[in-house]
DNA sequence: TGAATATATGAGCAATTGTTCATATATTAT
DNA sequence: ATAATATATGAACAATTGCTCATATATTCA
């Protein structure tokens, strides 16, 4: 398949955002619906700082979207590509 | 979604194997069909050593499969999950 | 056998990554 | 106003990554 170097880099960056167990667990949580940073941190036993750092990367790659409400920020998956990549990857792992 | 830590790690490892532009370009080439290490190296302007190192990781994650013929080794994508992940990722990037 | 070819592998190094800790910003409550 | 809460951010550090270079293994050819 023909692929410009730019697209190759963008694809690699997309998959990079899914290449860490903490981020995978964040996304797995968000498949269940919108959550605040603290709720994610509590749910995963991570510090809010670590979660916030990871969410920034995910936001930057348009994998999650933020909605601010008062002093909380609620995150959701940005579009259905994300959960489809997730479940397709899970398929591969489970048939490995 | 509920996800064991093991599955999270395995998923992260799977996406890690797709998280580098050189590997993405190797996979893009292999979507066109079976190729030798040298052909891949020539096609991408990489050294055979660098390609071989990358192929080892891809082989380990069952993304590519090797077939030895004489002194050459021909690589193909291991199963259709790979090209489906690839094209799904490309979709996301192109709608970004 | 020895030389040439194709691939694989280990060591080493620069660059990147994910975390912690401290601090900053923003919002709400008193 | 001050304090408390929720999140974001920068610096710094250990751990990981992808390459090069040298070398090893395997196969073919003369």
mmCIF file of C-alpha atoms (C1' of nucleotides) in Angstrom:
data_model
loop_
_atom_site.group_PDB
_atom_site.id
_atom_site.type_symbol
_atom_site.label_atom_id
_atom_site.label_comp_id
_atom_site.label_asym_id
_atom_site.label_seq_id
_atom_site.Cartn_x
_atom_site.Cartn_y
_atom_site.Cartn_z
ATOM 1 C CA UNK A 1 0.000 0.000 0.000
ATOM 2 C CA UNK A 2 1.171 3.517 -0.835
ATOM 3 C CA UNK A 3 1.514 5.738 2.217
ATOM 4 C CA UNK A 4 3.026 9.203 2.559
ATOM 5 C CA UNK A 5 5.590 9.647 5.304
ATOM 6 C CA UNK A 6 3.229 12.108 6.985
ATOM 7 C CA UNK A 7 0.400 9.580 7.147
ATOM 8 C CA UNK A 8 2.829 6.957 8.465
ATOM 9 C CA UNK A 9 3.847 9.306 11.259
ATOM 10 C CA UNK A 10 0.255 10.207 12.061
ATOM 11 C CA UNK A 11 -0.762 6.553 12.169
ATOM 12 C CA UNK A 12 2.188 5.736 14.398
ATOM 13 C CA UNK A 13 1.211 8.604 16.714
ATOM 14 C CA UNK A 14 -2.355 7.349 16.864
ATOM 15 C CA UNK A 15 -1.258 3.856 17.852
ATOM 16 C CA UNK A 16 1.284 5.355 20.244
ATOM 17 C CA UNK A 17 -1.563 6.874 22.199
ATOM 18 C CA UNK A 18 -2.872 3.346 22.712
ATOM 19 C CA UNK A 19 0.523 1.844 23.483
ATOM 20 C CA UNK A 20 0.493 2.105 27.261
ATOM 21 C CA UNK A 21 -1.416 -0.036 29.765
ATOM 22 C CA UNK A 22 -2.514 2.981 31.813
ATOM 23 C CA UNK A 23 -4.025 4.660 28.781
ATOM 24 C CA UNK A 24 -5.672 1.407 27.712
ATOM 25 C CA UNK A 25 -7.257 1.100 31.138
ATOM 26 C CA UNK A 26 -8.440 4.722 30.981
ATOM 27 C CA UNK A 27 -10.075 4.053 27.629
ATOM 28 C CA UNK A 28 -11.607 0.807 28.879
ATOM 29 C CA UNK A 29 -13.192 2.785 31.734
ATOM 30 C CA UNK A 30 -14.477 5.475 29.389
ATOM 31 C CA UNK A 31 -16.184 2.888 27.189
ATOM 32 C CA UNK A 32 -18.612 2.679 30.132
ATOM 33 C CA UNK A 33 -19.389 6.398 29.785
ATOM 34 C CA UNK A 34 -18.279 9.852 30.850
ATOM 35 C CA UNK A 35 -16.045 10.168 33.941
ATOM 36 C CA UNK A 36 -14.233 12.885 35.872
ATOM 37 C CA UNK A 37 -10.462 12.876 36.290
ATOM 38 C CA UNK A 38 -10.787 11.981 39.963
ATOM 39 C CA UNK A 39 -13.199 9.126 39.229
ATOM 40 C CA UNK A 40 -10.748 7.733 36.668
ATOM 41 C CA UNK A 41 -7.846 8.119 39.077
ATOM 42 C CA UNK A 42 -9.796 6.396 41.866
ATOM 43 C CA UNK A 43 -11.013 3.670 39.558
ATOM 44 C CA UNK A 44 -7.488 2.848 38.423
ATOM 45 C CA UNK A 45 -5.482 3.565 41.571
ATOM 46 C CA UNK A 46 -3.454 6.239 39.819
ATOM 47 C CA UNK A 47 -2.664 9.767 40.967
ATOM 48 C CA UNK A 48 -4.739 12.560 39.445
ATOM 49 C CA UNK A 49 -1.546 14.041 38.062
ATOM 50 C CA UNK A 50 -0.593 10.896 36.174
ATOM 51 C CA UNK A 51 -4.126 10.560 34.826
ATOM 52 C CA UNK A 52 -4.199 14.208 33.802
ATOM 53 C CA UNK A 53 -0.885 13.860 31.962
ATOM 54 C CA UNK A 54 -2.200 10.840 30.074
ATOM 55 C CA UNK A 55 -5.520 12.499 29.280
ATOM 56 C CA UNK A 56 -3.683 15.385 27.736
ATOM 57 C CA UNK A 57 -2.052 13.077 25.213
ATOM 58 C CA UNK A 58 -5.309 11.299 24.497
ATOM 59 C CA UNK A 59 -7.067 14.640 24.041
ATOM 60 C CA UNK A 60 -4.332 15.811 21.704
ATOM 61 C CA UNK A 61 -4.807 12.742 19.524
ATOM 62 C CA UNK A 62 -8.591 13.231 19.566
ATOM 63 C CA UNK A 63 -9.190 9.958 21.346
ATOM 64 C CA UNK A 64 -11.034 11.594 24.234
ATOM 65 C CA UNK A 65 -12.978 14.808 24.616
ATOM 66 C CA UNK A 66 -13.247 17.013 27.705
ATOM 67 C CA UNK A 67 -16.327 18.768 29.064
ATOM 68 C CA UNK A 68 -15.874 21.147 31.953
ATOM 69 C CA UNK A 69 -18.601 21.421 34.570
ATOM 70 C CA UNK A 70 -17.840 23.559 37.595
ATOM 71 C CA UNK A 71 -14.439 22.548 38.801
ATOM 72 C CA UNK A 72 -14.629 19.079 37.403
ATOM 73 C CA UNK A 73 -13.691 17.964 33.899
ATOM 74 C CA UNK A 74 -15.538 15.016 32.451
ATOM 75 C CA UNK A 75 -13.960 12.917 29.759
ATOM 76 C CA UNK A 76 -15.563 10.732 27.110
ATOM 77 C CA UNK A 77 -14.276 8.821 24.115
ATOM 78 C CA UNK A 78 -14.119 11.222 21.193
ATOM 79 C CA UNK A 79 -15.645 9.055 18.470
ATOM 80 C CA UNK A 80 -16.483 5.439 17.750
ATOM 81 C CA UNK A 81 -13.175 4.785 15.989
ATOM 82 C CA UNK A 82 -11.653 4.564 19.431
ATOM 83 C CA UNK A 83 -13.820 1.769 20.809
ATOM 84 C CA UNK A 84 -13.647 -0.012 17.451
ATOM 85 C CA UNK A 85 -9.830 0.056 17.524
ATOM 86 C CA UNK A 86 -10.013 -1.115 21.114
ATOM 87 C CA UNK A 87 -12.294 -4.083 20.465
ATOM 88 C CA UNK A 88 -10.497 -5.033 17.246
ATOM 89 C CA UNK A 89 -7.230 -5.063 19.193
ATOM 90 C CA UNK A 90 -8.840 -7.136 21.918
ATOM 91 C CA UNK A 91 -9.980 -9.636 19.280
ATOM 92 C CA UNK A 92 -6.424 -9.988 18.063
ATOM 93 C CA UNK A 93 -5.068 -10.464 21.579
ATOM 94 C CA UNK A 94 -7.670 -13.071 22.430
ATOM 95 C CA UNK A 95 -7.009 -15.132 19.316
ATOM 96 C CA UNK A 96 -3.240 -14.854 19.825
ATOM 97 C CA UNK B 1 -15.488 -1.876 30.441
ATOM 98 C CA UNK B 2 -13.917 -4.450 32.723
ATOM 99 C CA UNK B 3 -10.382 -5.397 31.736
ATOM 100 C CA UNK B 4 -7.793 -7.464 33.559
ATOM 101 C CA UNK B 5 -4.368 -5.918 33.997
ATOM 102 C CA UNK B 6 -2.925 -8.692 31.829
ATOM 103 C CA UNK B 7 -5.251 -7.891 28.930
ATOM 104 C CA UNK B 8 -4.458 -4.194 29.323
ATOM 105 C CA UNK B 9 -0.759 -4.960 29.032
ATOM 106 C CA UNK B 10 -1.278 -7.259 26.047
ATOM 107 C CA UNK B 11 -3.391 -4.661 24.269
ATOM 108 C CA UNK B 12 -0.806 -1.965 24.981
ATOM 109 C CA UNK B 13 1.892 -4.250 23.585
ATOM 110 C CA UNK B 14 -0.133 -4.886 20.465
ATOM 111 C CA UNK B 15 -0.596 -1.175 19.824
ATOM 112 C CA UNK B 16 3.054 -0.589 20.702
ATOM 113 C CA UNK B 17 4.032 -2.739 17.754
ATOM 114 C CA UNK B 18 2.136 -0.287 15.547
ATOM 115 C CA UNK B 19 3.479 2.814 17.283
ATOM 116 C CA UNK B 20 6.464 3.533 15.076
ATOM 117 C CA UNK B 21 6.491 5.041 11.584
ATOM 118 C CA UNK B 22 9.033 2.524 10.261
ATOM 119 C CA UNK B 23 6.871 -0.393 11.358
ATOM 120 C CA UNK B 24 3.777 1.277 9.920
ATOM 121 C CA UNK B 25 5.553 1.643 6.585
ATOM 122 C CA UNK B 26 6.653 -2.001 6.698
ATOM 123 C CA UNK B 27 3.070 -3.081 7.294
ATOM 124 C CA UNK B 28 1.791 -0.769 4.552
ATOM 125 C CA UNK B 29 4.219 -2.465 2.155
ATOM 126 C CA UNK B 30 3.171 -5.941 3.263
ATOM 127 C CA UNK B 31 -0.487 -5.135 2.617
ATOM 128 C CA UNK B 32 0.588 -5.381 -1.039
ATOM 129 C CA UNK B 33 1.766 -8.957 -0.479
ATOM 130 C CA UNK B 34 4.727 -11.061 0.602
ATOM 131 C CA UNK B 35 8.191 -9.462 0.530
ATOM 132 C CA UNK B 36 11.774 -10.375 1.437
ATOM 133 C CA UNK B 37 13.722 -8.456 4.065
ATOM 134 C CA UNK B 38 15.946 -6.916 1.399
ATOM 135 C CA UNK B 39 12.961 -5.867 -0.717
ATOM 136 C CA UNK B 40 11.423 -4.184 2.329
ATOM 137 C CA UNK B 41 14.708 -2.497 3.182
ATOM 138 C CA UNK B 42 15.147 -1.284 -0.397
ATOM 139 C CA UNK B 43 11.531 -0.164 -0.626
ATOM 140 C CA UNK B 44 11.827 1.925 2.525
ATOM 141 C CA UNK B 45 15.439 3.100 2.346
ATOM 142 C CA UNK B 46 16.292 1.367 5.613
ATOM 143 C CA UNK B 47 19.205 -0.921 6.422
ATOM 144 C CA UNK B 48 18.492 -4.654 6.456
ATOM 145 C CA UNK B 49 19.545 -4.713 10.088
ATOM 146 C CA UNK B 50 17.031 -2.088 11.132
ATOM 147 C CA UNK B 51 14.284 -3.852 9.177
ATOM 148 C CA UNK B 52 15.227 -7.203 10.656
ATOM 149 C CA UNK B 53 15.114 -5.796 14.185
ATOM 150 C CA UNK B 54 11.660 -4.366 13.559
ATOM 151 C CA UNK B 55 10.389 -7.553 11.921
ATOM 152 C CA UNK B 56 11.423 -9.498 14.979
ATOM 153 C CA UNK B 57 9.104 -7.409 17.142
ATOM 154 C CA UNK B 58 6.268 -7.672 14.648
ATOM 155 C CA UNK B 59 6.764 -11.433 14.422
ATOM 156 C CA UNK B 60 6.746 -11.695 18.192
ATOM 157 C CA UNK B 61 3.405 -9.911 18.363
ATOM 158 C CA UNK B 62 2.011 -12.122 15.572
ATOM 159 C CA UNK B 63 1.540 -9.205 13.230
ATOM 160 C CA UNK B 64 3.715 -10.740 10.521
ATOM 161 C CA UNK B 65 4.701 -14.272 9.621
ATOM 162 C CA UNK B 66 7.977 -15.463 8.122
ATOM 163 C CA UNK B 67 8.496 -18.049 5.395
ATOM 164 C CA UNK B 68 12.015 -19.115 4.621
ATOM 165 C CA UNK B 69 12.951 -19.974 1.063
ATOM 166 C CA UNK B 70 16.601 -20.641 0.366
ATOM 167 C CA UNK B 71 18.534 -17.865 1.990
ATOM 168 C CA UNK B 72 15.714 -15.409 1.802
ATOM 169 C CA UNK B 73 12.928 -14.902 4.323
ATOM 170 C CA UNK B 74 9.603 -13.680 3.030
ATOM 171 C CA UNK B 75 7.245 -11.842 5.310
ATOM 172 C CA UNK B 76 3.477 -11.449 5.128
ATOM 173 C CA UNK B 77 0.854 -9.987 7.425
ATOM 174 C CA UNK B 78 -0.125 -12.685 9.891
ATOM 175 C CA UNK B 79 -3.904 -12.315 9.818
ATOM 176 C CA UNK B 80 -6.546 -9.864 8.679
ATOM 177 C CA UNK B 81 -6.764 -8.176 12.077
ATOM 178 C CA UNK B 82 -3.589 -6.376 11.126
ATOM 179 C CA UNK B 83 -4.832 -4.724 7.947
ATOM 180 C CA UNK B 84 -8.167 -4.012 9.630
ATOM 181 C CA UNK B 85 -6.416 -2.207 12.493
ATOM 182 C CA UNK B 86 -4.335 -0.395 9.920
ATOM 183 C CA UNK B 87 -7.252 0.817 7.814
ATOM 184 C CA UNK B 88 -9.366 1.675 10.854
ATOM 185 C CA UNK B 89 -6.490 3.756 12.169
ATOM 186 C CA UNK B 90 -6.117 5.409 8.787
ATOM 187 C CA UNK B 91 -9.825 6.290 8.861
ATOM 188 C CA UNK B 92 -9.372 7.997 12.204
ATOM 189 C CA UNK B 93 -6.338 9.942 11.015
ATOM 190 C CA UNK B 94 -8.070 11.082 7.833
ATOM 191 C CA UNK B 95 -11.131 12.340 9.683
ATOM 192 C CA UNK B 96 -8.973 14.071 12.286
ATOM 193 C "C1'" DT C 1 36.511 -26.292 0.860
ATOM 194 C "C1'" DG C 2 36.019 -21.062 0.734
ATOM 195 C "C1'" DA C 3 33.624 -16.889 -0.866
ATOM 196 C "C1'" DA C 4 29.423 -14.521 -1.402
ATOM 197 C "C1'" DT C 5 24.690 -13.534 -0.103
ATOM 198 C "C1'" DA C 6 20.559 -13.007 3.067
ATOM 199 C "C1'" DT C 7 19.100 -12.506 7.476
ATOM 200 C "C1'" DA C 8 19.509 -12.322 12.555
ATOM 201 C "C1'" DT C 9 21.394 -10.730 16.779
ATOM 202 C "C1'" DG C 10 23.975 -8.335 20.701
ATOM 203 C "C1'" DA C 11 26.058 -4.189 22.528
ATOM 204 C "C1'" DG C 12 25.897 0.516 22.964
ATOM 205 C "C1'" DC C 13 24.047 5.096 22.577
ATOM 206 C "C1'" DA C 14 20.850 9.135 21.794
ATOM 207 C "C1'" DA C 15 16.147 10.086 22.038
ATOM 208 C "C1'" DT C 16 11.654 9.300 23.914
ATOM 209 C "C1'" DT C 17 8.349 7.954 27.594
ATOM 210 C "C1'" DG C 18 5.631 7.650 32.079
ATOM 211 C "C1'" DT C 19 5.861 8.676 36.432
ATOM 212 C "C1'" DT C 20 6.424 11.620 40.832
ATOM 213 C "C1'" DC C 21 6.729 15.895 43.108
ATOM 214 C "C1'" DA C 22 5.993 20.654 43.401
ATOM 215 C "C1'" DT C 23 3.496 24.333 41.796
ATOM 216 C "C1'" DA C 24 -0.035 26.871 39.033
ATOM 217 C "C1'" DT C 25 -4.749 27.838 37.609
ATOM 218 C "C1'" DA C 26 -9.673 27.735 38.106
ATOM 219 C "C1'" DT C 27 -13.854 27.212 40.632
ATOM 220 C "C1'" DT C 28 -16.690 26.979 44.760
ATOM 221 C "C1'" DA C 29 -17.695 27.760 49.660
ATOM 222 C "C1'" DT C 30 -17.206 30.269 53.985
ATOM 223 C "C1'" DA D 1 -10.987 38.168 51.164
ATOM 224 C "C1'" DT D 2 -9.210 33.022 52.459
ATOM 225 C "C1'" DA D 3 -9.523 28.161 52.261
ATOM 226 C "C1'" DA D 4 -10.634 24.059 49.985
ATOM 227 C "C1'" DT D 5 -11.247 21.304 45.853
ATOM 228 C "C1'" DA D 6 -10.361 19.723 40.956
ATOM 229 C "C1'" DT D 7 -7.420 19.740 37.338
ATOM 230 C "C1'" DA D 8 -3.266 21.043 34.667
ATOM 231 C "C1'" DT D 9 1.533 21.653 33.998
ATOM 232 C "C1'" DG D 10 6.798 21.786 34.219
ATOM 233 C "C1'" DA D 11 11.026 19.713 35.779
ATOM 234 C "C1'" DA D 12 13.545 15.757 36.621
ATOM 235 C "C1'" DC D 13 14.610 11.034 36.622
ATOM 236 C "C1'" DA D 14 14.542 5.945 35.553
ATOM 237 C "C1'" DA D 15 13.153 2.967 32.048
ATOM 238 C "C1'" DT D 16 12.336 1.918 27.296
ATOM 239 C "C1'" DT D 17 13.048 2.396 22.277
ATOM 240 C "C1'" DG D 18 15.123 2.389 17.515
ATOM 241 C "C1'" DC D 19 19.002 2.895 15.394
ATOM 242 C "C1'" DT D 20 24.121 1.750 13.935
ATOM 243 C "C1'" DC D 21 27.949 -1.118 13.898
ATOM 244 C "C1'" DA D 22 30.094 -5.396 14.381
ATOM 245 C "C1'" DT D 23 29.472 -10.109 14.335
ATOM 246 C "C1'" DA D 24 27.014 -14.605 13.928
ATOM 247 C "C1'" DT D 25 24.307 -18.005 11.439
ATOM 248 C "C1'" DA D 26 22.489 -20.137 7.349
ATOM 249 C "C1'" DT D 27 22.374 -21.041 2.500
ATOM 250 C "C1'" DT D 28 24.116 -21.142 -2.232
ATOM 251 C "C1'" DC D 29 27.703 -21.155 -5.630
ATOM 252 C "C1'" DA D 30 32.301 -21.854 -7.550
#
